[in-house]
CSV table of C-alpha atoms in Angstrom, one decimal:
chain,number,residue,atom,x,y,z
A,1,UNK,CA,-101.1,-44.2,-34.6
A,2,UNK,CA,-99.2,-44.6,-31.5
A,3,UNK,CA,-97.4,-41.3,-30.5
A,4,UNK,CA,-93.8,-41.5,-29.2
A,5,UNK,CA,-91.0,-39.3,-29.4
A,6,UNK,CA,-89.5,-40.1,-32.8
A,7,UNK,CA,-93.0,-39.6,-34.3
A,8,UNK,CA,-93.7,-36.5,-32.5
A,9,UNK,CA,-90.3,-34.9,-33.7
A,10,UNK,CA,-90.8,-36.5,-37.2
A,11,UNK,CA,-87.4,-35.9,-39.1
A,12,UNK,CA,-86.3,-32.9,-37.7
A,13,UNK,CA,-82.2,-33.5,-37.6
A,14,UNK,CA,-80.2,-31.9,-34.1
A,15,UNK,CA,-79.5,-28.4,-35.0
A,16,UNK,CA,-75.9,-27.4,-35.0
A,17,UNK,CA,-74.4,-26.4,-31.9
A,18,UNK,CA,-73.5,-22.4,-31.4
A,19,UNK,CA,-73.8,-20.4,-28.7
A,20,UNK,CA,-74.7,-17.1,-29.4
A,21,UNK,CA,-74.0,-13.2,-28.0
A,22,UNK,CA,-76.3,-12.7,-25.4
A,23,UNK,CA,-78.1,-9.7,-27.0
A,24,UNK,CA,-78.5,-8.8,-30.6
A,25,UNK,CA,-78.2,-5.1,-30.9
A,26,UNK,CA,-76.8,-4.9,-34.5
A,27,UNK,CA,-78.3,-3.3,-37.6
A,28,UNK,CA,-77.2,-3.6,-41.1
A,29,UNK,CA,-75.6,-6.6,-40.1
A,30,UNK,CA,-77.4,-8.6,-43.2
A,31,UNK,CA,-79.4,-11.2,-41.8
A,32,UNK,CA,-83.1,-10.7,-41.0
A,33,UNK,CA,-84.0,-10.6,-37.6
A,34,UNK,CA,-87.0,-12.4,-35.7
A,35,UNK,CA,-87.9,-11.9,-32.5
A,36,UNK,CA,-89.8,-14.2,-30.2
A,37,UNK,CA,-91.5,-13.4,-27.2
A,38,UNK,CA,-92.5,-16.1,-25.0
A,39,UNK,CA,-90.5,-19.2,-24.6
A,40,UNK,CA,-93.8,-21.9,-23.7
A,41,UNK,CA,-94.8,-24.0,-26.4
A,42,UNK,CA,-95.7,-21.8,-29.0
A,43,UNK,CA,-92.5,-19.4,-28.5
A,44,UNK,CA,-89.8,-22.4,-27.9
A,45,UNK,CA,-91.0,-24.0,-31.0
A,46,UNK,CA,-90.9,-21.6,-33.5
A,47,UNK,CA,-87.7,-19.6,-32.3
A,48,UNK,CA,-86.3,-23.2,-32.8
A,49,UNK,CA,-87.4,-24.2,-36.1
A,50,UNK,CA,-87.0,-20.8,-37.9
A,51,UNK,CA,-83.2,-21.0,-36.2
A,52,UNK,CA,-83.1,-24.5,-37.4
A,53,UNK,CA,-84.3,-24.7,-40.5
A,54,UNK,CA,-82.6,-21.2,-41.5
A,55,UNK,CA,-79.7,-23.2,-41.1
A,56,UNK,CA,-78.5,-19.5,-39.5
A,57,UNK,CA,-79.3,-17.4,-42.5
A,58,UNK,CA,-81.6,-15.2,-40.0
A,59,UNK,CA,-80.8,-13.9,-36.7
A,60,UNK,CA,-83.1,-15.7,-33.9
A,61,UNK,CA,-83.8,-14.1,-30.5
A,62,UNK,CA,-86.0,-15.4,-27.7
A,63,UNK,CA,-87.3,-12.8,-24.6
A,64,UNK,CA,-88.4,-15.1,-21.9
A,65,UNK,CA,-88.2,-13.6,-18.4
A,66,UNK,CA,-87.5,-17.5,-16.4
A,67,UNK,CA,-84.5,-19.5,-17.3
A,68,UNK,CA,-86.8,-22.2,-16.1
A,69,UNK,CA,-90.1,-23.3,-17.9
A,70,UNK,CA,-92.0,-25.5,-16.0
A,71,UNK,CA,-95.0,-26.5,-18.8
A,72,UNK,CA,-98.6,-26.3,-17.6
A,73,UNK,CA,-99.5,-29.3,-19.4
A,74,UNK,CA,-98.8,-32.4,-17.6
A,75,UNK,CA,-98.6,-30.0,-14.0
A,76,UNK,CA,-101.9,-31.6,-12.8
A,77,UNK,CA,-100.1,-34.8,-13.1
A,78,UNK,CA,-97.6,-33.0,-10.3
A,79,UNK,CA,-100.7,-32.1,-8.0
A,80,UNK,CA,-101.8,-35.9,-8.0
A,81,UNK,CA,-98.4,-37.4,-7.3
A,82,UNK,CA,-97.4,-38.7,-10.2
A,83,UNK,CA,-94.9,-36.4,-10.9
A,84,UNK,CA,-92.2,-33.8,-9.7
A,85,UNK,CA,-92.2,-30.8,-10.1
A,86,UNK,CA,-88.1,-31.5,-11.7
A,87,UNK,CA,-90.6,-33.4,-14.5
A,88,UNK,CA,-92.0,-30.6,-15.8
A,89,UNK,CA,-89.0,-28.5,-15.7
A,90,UNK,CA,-87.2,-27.6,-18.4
A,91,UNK,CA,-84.3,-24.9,-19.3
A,92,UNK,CA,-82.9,-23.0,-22.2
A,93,UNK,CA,-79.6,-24.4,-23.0
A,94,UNK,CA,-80.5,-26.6,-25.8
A,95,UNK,CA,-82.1,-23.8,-27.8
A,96,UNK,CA,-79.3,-21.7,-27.4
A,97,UNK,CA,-76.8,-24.2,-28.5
A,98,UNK,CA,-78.8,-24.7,-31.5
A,99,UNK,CA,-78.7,-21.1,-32.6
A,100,UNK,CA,-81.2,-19.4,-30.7
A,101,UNK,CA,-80.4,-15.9,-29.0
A,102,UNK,CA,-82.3,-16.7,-25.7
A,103,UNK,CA,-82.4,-13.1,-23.6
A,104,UNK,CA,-84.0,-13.6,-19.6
A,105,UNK,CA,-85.9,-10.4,-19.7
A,106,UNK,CA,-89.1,-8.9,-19.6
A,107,UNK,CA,-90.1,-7.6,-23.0
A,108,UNK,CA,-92.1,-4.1,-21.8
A,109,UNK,CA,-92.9,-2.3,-25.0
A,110,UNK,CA,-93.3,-2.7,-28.8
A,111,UNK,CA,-92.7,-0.1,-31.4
A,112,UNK,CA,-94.3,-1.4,-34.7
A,113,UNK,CA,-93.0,1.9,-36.6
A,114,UNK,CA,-89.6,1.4,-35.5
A,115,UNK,CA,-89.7,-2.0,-35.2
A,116,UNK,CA,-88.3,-2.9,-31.8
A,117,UNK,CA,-88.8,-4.8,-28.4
A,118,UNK,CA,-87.8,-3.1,-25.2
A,119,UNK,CA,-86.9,-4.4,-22.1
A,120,UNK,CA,-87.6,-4.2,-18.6
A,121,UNK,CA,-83.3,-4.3,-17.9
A,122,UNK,CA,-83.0,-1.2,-20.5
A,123,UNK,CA,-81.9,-2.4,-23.8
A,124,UNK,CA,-84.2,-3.1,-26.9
A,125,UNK,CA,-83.9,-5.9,-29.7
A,126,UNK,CA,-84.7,-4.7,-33.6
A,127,UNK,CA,-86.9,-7.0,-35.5
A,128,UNK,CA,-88.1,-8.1,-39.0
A,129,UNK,CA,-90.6,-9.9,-37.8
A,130,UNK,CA,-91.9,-10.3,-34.5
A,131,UNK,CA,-93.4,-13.7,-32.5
A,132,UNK,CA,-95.5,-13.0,-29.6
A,133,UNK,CA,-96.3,-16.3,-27.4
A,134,UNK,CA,-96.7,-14.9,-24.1
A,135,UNK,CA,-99.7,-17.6,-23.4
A,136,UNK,CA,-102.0,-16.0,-20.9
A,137,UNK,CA,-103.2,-13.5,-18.0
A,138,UNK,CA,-106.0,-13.0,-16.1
A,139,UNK,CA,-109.2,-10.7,-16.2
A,140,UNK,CA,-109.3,-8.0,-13.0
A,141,UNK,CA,-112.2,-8.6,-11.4
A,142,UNK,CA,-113.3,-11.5,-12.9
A,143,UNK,CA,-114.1,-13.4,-9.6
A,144,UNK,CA,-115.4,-11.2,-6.8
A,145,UNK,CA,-112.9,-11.0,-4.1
A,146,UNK,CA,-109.4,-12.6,-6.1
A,147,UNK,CA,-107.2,-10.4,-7.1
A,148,UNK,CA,-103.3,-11.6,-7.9
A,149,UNK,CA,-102.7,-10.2,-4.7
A,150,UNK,CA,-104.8,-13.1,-3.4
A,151,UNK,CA,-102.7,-15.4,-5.1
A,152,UNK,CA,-101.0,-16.7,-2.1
A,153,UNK,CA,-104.0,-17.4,0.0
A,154,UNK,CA,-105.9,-18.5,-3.2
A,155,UNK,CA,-103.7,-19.8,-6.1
A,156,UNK,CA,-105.0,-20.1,-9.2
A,157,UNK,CA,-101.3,-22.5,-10.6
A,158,UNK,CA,-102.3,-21.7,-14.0
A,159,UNK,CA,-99.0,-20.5,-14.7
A,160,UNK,CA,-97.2,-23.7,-13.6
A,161,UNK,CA,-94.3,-23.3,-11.1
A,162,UNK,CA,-94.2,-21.7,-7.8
A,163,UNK,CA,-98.2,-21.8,-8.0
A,164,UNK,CA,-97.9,-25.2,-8.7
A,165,UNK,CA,-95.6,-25.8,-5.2
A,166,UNK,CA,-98.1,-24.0,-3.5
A,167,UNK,CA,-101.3,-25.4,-4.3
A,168,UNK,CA,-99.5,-28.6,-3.4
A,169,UNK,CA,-98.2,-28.0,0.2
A,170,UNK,CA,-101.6,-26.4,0.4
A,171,UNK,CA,-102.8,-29.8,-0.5
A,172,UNK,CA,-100.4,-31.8,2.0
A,173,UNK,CA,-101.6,-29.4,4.8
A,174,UNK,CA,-105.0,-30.0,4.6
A,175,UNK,CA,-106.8,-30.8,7.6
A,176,UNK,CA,-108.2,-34.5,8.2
A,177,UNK,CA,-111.9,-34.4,6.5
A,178,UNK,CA,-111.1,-30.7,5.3
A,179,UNK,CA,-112.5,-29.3,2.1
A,180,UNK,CA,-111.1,-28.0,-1.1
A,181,UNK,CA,-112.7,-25.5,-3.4
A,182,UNK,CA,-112.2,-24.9,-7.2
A,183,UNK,CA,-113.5,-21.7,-8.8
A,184,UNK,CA,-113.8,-23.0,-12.5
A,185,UNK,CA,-112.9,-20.1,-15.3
A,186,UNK,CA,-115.8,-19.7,-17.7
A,187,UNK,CA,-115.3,-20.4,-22.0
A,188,UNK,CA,-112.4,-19.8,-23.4
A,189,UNK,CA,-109.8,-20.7,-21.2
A,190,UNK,CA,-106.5,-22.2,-21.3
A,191,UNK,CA,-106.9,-26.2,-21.7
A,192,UNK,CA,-110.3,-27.0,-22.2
A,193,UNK,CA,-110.2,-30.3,-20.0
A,194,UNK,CA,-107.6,-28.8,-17.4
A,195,UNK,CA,-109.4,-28.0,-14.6
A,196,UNK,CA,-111.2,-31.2,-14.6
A,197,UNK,CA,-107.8,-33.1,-14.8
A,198,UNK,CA,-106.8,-31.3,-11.7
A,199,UNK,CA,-110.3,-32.5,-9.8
A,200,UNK,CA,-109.0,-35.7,-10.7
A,201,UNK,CA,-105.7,-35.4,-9.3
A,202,UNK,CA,-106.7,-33.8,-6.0
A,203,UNK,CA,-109.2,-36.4,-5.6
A,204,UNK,CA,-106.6,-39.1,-6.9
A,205,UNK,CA,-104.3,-37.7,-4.1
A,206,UNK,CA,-106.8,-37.2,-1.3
A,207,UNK,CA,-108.1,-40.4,-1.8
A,208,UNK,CA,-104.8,-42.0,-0.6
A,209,UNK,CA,-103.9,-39.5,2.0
A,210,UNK,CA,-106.7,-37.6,3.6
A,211,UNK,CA,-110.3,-40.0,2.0
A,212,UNK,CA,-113.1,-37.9,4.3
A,213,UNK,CA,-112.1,-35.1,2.8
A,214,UNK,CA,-114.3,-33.3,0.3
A,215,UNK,CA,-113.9,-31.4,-3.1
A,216,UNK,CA,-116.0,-28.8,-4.2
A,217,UNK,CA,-116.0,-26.9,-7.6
A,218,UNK,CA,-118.4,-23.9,-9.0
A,219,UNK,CA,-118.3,-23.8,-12.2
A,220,UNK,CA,-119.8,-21.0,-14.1
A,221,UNK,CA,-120.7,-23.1,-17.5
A,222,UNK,CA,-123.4,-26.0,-18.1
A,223,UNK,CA,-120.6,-28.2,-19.5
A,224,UNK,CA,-117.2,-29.3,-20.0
A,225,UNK,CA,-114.9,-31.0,-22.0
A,226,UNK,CA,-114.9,-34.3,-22.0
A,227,UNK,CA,-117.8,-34.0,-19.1
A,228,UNK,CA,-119.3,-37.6,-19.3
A,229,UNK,CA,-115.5,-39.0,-19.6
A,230,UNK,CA,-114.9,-37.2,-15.7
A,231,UNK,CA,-118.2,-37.7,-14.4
A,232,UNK,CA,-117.8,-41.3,-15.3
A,233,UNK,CA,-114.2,-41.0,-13.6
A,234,UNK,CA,-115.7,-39.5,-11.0
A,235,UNK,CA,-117.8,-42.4,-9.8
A,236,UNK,CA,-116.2,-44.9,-10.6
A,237,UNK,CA,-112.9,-44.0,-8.6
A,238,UNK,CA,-114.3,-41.4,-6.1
A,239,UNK,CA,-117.6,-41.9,-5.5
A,240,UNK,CA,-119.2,-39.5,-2.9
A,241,UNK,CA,-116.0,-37.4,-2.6
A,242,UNK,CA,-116.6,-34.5,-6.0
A,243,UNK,CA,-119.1,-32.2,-5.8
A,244,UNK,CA,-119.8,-30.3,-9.1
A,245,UNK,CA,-122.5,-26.9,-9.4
A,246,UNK,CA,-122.7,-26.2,-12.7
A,247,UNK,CA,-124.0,-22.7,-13.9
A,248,UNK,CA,-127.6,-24.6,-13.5
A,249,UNK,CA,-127.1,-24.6,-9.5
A,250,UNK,CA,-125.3,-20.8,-9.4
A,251,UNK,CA,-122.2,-22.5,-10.0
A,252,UNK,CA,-121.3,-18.4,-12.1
A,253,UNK,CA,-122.6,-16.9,-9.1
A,254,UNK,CA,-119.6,-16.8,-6.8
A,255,UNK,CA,-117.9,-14.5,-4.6
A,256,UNK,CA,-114.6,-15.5,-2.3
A,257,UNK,CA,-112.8,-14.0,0.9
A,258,UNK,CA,-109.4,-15.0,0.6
A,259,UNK,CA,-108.8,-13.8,4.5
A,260,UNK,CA,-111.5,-15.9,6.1
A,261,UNK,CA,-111.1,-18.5,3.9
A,262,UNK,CA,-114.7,-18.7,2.5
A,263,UNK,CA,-116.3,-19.1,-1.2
A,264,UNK,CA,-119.9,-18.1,-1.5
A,265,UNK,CA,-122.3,-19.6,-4.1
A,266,UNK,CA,-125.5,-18.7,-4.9
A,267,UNK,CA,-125.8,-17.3,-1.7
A,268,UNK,CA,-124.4,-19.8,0.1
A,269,UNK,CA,-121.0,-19.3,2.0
A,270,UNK,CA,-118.8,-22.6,2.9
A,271,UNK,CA,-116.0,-22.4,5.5
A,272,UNK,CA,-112.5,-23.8,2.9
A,273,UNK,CA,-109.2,-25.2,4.0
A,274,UNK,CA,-108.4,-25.3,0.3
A,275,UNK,CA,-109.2,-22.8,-2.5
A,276,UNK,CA,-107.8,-23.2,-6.2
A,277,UNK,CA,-109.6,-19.7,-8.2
A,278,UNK,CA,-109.1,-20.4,-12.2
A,279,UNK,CA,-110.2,-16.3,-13.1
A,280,UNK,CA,-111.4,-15.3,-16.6
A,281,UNK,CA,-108.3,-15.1,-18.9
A,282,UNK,CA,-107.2,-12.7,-21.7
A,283,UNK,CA,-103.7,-12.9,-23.7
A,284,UNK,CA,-100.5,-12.0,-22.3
A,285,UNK,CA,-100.0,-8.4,-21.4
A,286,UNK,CA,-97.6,-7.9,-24.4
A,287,UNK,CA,-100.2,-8.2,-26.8
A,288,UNK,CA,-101.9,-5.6,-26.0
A,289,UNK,CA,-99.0,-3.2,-25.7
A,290,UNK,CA,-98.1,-4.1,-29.2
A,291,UNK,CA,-101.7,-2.9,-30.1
A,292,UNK,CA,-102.7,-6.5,-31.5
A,293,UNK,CA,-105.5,-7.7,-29.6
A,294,UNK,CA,-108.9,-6.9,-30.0
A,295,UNK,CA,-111.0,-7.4,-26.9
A,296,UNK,CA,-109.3,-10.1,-24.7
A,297,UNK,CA,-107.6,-12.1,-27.4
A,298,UNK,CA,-105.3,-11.3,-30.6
A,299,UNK,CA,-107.2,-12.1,-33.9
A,300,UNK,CA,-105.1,-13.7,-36.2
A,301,UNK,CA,-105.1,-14.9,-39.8
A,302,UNK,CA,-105.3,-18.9,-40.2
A,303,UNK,CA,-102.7,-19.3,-42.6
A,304,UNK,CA,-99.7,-18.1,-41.2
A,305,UNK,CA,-100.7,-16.9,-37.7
A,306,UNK,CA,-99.8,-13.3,-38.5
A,307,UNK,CA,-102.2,-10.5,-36.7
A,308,UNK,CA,-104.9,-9.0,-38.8
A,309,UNK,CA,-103.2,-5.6,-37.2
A,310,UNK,CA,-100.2,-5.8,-38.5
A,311,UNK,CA,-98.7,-8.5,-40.9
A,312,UNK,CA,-94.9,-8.1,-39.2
A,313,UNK,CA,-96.2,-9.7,-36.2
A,314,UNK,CA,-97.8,-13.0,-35.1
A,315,UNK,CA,-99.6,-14.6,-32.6
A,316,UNK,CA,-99.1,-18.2,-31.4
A,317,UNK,CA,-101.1,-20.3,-29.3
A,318,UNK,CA,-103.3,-19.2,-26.2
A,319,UNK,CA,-102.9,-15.3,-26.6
A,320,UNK,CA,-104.3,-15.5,-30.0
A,321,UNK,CA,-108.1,-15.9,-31.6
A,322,UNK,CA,-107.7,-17.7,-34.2
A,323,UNK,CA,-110.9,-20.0,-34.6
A,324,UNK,CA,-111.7,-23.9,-33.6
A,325,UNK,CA,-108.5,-25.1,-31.9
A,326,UNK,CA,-108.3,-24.7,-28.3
A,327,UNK,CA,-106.2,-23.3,-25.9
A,328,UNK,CA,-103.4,-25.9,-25.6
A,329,UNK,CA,-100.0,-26.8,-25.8
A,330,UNK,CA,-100.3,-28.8,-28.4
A,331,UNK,CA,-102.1,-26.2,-30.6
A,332,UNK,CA,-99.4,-23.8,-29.6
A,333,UNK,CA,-96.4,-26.1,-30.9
A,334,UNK,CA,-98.7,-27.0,-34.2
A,335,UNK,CA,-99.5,-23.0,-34.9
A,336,UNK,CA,-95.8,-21.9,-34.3
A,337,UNK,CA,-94.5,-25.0,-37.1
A,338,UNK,CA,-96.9,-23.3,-39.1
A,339,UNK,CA,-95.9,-19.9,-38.5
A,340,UNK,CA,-92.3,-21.2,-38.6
A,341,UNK,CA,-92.7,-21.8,-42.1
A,342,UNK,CA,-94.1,-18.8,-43.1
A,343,UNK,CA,-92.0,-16.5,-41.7
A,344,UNK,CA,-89.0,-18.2,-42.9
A,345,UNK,CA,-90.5,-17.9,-46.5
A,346,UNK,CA,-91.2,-14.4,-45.9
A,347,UNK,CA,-87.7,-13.2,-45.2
A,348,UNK,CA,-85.7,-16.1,-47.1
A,349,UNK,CA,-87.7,-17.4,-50.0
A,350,UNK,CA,-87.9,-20.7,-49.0
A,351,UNK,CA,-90.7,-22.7,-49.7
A,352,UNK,CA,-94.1,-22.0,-47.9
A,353,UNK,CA,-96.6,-25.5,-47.3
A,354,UNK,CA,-100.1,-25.1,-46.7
A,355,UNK,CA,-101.3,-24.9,-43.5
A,356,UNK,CA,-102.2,-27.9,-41.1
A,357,UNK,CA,-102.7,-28.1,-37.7
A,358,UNK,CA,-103.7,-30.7,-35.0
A,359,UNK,CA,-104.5,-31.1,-31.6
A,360,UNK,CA,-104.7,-33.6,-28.8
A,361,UNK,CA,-105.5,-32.9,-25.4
A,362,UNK,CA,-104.8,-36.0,-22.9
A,363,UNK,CA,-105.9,-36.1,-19.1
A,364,UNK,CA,-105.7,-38.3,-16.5
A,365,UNK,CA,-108.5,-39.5,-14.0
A,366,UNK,CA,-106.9,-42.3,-12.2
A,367,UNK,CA,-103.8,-44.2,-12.1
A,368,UNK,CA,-103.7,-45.9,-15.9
A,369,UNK,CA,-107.1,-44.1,-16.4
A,370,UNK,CA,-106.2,-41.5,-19.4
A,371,UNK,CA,-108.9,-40.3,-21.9
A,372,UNK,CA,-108.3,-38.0,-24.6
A,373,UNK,CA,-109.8,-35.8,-27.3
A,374,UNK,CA,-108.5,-34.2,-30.2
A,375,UNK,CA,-109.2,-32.7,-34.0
A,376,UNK,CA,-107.2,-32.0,-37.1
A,377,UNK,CA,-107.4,-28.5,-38.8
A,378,UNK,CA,-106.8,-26.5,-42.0
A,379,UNK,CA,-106.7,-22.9,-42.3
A,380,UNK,CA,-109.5,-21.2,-44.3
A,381,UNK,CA,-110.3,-17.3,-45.1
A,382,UNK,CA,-111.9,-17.0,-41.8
A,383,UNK,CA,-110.2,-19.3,-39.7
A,384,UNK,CA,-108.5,-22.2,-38.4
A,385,UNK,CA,-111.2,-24.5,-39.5
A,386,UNK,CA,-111.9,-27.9,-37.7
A,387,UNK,CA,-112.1,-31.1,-39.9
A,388,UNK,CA,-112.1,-34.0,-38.3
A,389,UNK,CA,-112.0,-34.7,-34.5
A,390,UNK,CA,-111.9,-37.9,-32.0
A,391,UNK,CA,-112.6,-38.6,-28.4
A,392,UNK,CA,-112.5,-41.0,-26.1
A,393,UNK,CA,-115.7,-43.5,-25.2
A,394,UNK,CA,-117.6,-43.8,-22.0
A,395,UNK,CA,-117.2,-47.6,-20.3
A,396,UNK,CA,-113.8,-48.1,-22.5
A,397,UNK,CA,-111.7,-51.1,-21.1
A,398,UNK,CA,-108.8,-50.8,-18.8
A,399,UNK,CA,-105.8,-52.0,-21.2
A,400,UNK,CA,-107.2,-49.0,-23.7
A,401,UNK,CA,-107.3,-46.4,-21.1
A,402,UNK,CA,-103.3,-47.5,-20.0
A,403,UNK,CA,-102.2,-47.3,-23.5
A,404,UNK,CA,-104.4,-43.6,-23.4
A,405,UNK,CA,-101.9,-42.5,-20.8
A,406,UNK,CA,-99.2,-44.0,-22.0
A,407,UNK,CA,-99.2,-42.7,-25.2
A,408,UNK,CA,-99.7,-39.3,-23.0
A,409,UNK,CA,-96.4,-39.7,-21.8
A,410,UNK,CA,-94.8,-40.6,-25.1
A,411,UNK,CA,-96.2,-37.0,-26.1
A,412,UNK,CA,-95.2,-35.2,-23.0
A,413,UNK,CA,-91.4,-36.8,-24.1
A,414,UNK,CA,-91.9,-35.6,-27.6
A,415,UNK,CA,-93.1,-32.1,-27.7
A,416,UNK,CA,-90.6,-30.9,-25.3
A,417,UNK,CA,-87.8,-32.4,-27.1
A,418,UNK,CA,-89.2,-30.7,-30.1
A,419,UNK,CA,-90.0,-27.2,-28.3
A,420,UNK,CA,-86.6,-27.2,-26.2
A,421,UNK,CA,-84.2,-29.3,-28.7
């Protein structure tokens, strides 16, 4: 089926317009309270429905510390040139004219007894039920020499935005013939395919304004998603220009010195001009304040998303372990419809469906060169369980891999219509 906006949304009607108080404070004021932590496309999505659908009969809030988001997905796109960074911008007001409490704060604590968020600016937010989506952070020490104080010299623009900006003037200032470095994260990581797209895009970009240069990457796994799909890429539209040392090569066996500029693997220490470190990840710090996660991740129950910690509070989208889907915003917006649902049913009665989820991940090699891959899901005992899954073909022809990125785009327009209204 092609995907455009209208299918993406489905049937979902524009929420009434209300603009809300900017902090809910009140108790015994009737209506149940949800809070949602997180405002990517997990967060966004379900503070939106569960205000929408409620048609206002429970009290929505939203903590999200930036009044802009600027969505991962699609952010390799900006590295290559294909987009602005204005493109994968997107702000708050929408949600909050449809209903949607939206506080710009950090959320700093979680009391599950008394059931409250508090903030960074001093106040705290009672809740029913609570929605954590705070997507990810990294593991300290995870690459030998990065630390997020080595951010600047070494970004990792896995949180898009400024780190975005910066690993693109970086980019722009490279040296004629200069080299760039990628520190690959090992399994599991935020978007499977992602830092492969952003190969691509460097090289796409490179190729048309600096072509001697060179690209480097250690990765720390065998594999990757959608590996033949790149390597393919790779050759056909920069041939010479990748090189790619898998853990077979001591592609985990890396060090970096963010002051000289050097990365070291296996041994073997190369002068950069460029270096983009992707470190371990874990889930968002809030997760583990609120006493949900278990290791680096939040377990989760399949149908509903709730935590197997405590049934008041769920876990959307990269933060949470909850079985076959990966780390994407596409999962996250499917899981929060899900949880959506369920925790409207819990506090209102309304009806609960059984859960589905789906997933696509799209990236983009060369201009009009788009692959994907993608699964459908249910929700067992265990957990979200994979049934059925595609992916693109080696050798496909070049009308199929245009209407591959288009159809891309007619996502990218969809889900953040749905997550932002």
């Amino acid at each position: 089926m092609k995907l455009n906006r209208r299918h993406f949304i489905g049937t979902s009607a524009a929420a009434a317009a209300s603009l809300s108080a900017p902090m809910v404070l009140a108790d015994g004021h009737g209506k149940p309270r949800v809070v949602v932590v997180g405002g990517g496309a997990g967060g966004a999505t379900a503070a939106r429905y569960i205000a929408k659908d409620s048609k206002g009969a429970i009290d929505v809030t939203l903590i999200e510390p930036t009044r802009m988001y600027y969505t991962c997905f699609f952010s390799n796109l900006y590295l290559g040139g294909f987009k602005d960074i204005e493109d994968i911008g997107h702000s708050y007001g929408s949600l909050a004219a449809g209903g949607v409490n939206v506080v710009h704060d950090w959320a700093v604590g979680v009391d599950r007894d008394a059931k409250t968020v508090s903030l960074a600016g001093g106040g705290s937010v009672p809740y029913d039920k609570l929605i954590l989506s705070p997507g990810i952070d990294f593991v300290d020490g995870a690459v030998e020499g990065w630390d997020l104080s080595a951010q600047n010299a070494m970004p990792h623009a896995y949180k898009a935005g400024s780190q975005s900006e910066l690993l693109k003037a970086q980019l722009m200032a490279m040296p004629e013939g200069g080299t760039f470095a990628m520190v690959a994260p090992p399994n599991p990581y935020r978007c499977p395919p992602g830092p492969y797209e952003r190969v691509s895009m460097v090289a796409h970009f490179l190729k048309a304004n600096n072509p001697t240069a060179k690209i480097i990457v250690a990765d720390p796994k065998p594999k990757f998603s959608k590996m033949s799909l790149f390597q393919e890429g790779w050759a056909n539209h920069y041939e010479g220009m990748i090189d790619w040392i898998g853990e077979d090569f001591g592609g985990g066996n890396v060090s970096v010195d963010p002051n000289a500029m050097t990365v070291t693997i296996d041994g073997e220490e190369t002068k950069v001009d460029v270096c983009n470190v992707i470190p371990a990840m874990k889930a968002g710090r809030i997760a583990e304040i609120a006493g949900v996660t278990d290791g680096n991740w939040a377990p989760v129950n399949a149908a509903d998303m709730s935590t197997k910690a405590d049934a008041d509070i769920y876990v959307l989208g990269d933060a949470s372990q909850q079985g076959d889907m990966p780390k994407s915003g596409f999962s996250a917006n499917s899981q929060a419809k899900v949880c959506a649902n369920a925790v409207r049913g819990a506090l209102t009665g309304s009806k609960v469906f059984p859960a589905r989820f789906s997933n696509t991940c799209w990236s983009l090699i060369d201009t009009n060169d788009g692959v994907k891959v993608g699964a459908s899901y249910e929700a067992t005992d265990e957990k979200i369980a994979k049934v059925e899954g595609f992916i693109s073909k080696t050798g496909e022809s070049a009308d199929l891999r245009k209407a591959t990125y288009e159809e891309s785009e007619g996502w990218y327009a969809g889900i953040t219509a749905d997550m932002f209204g």
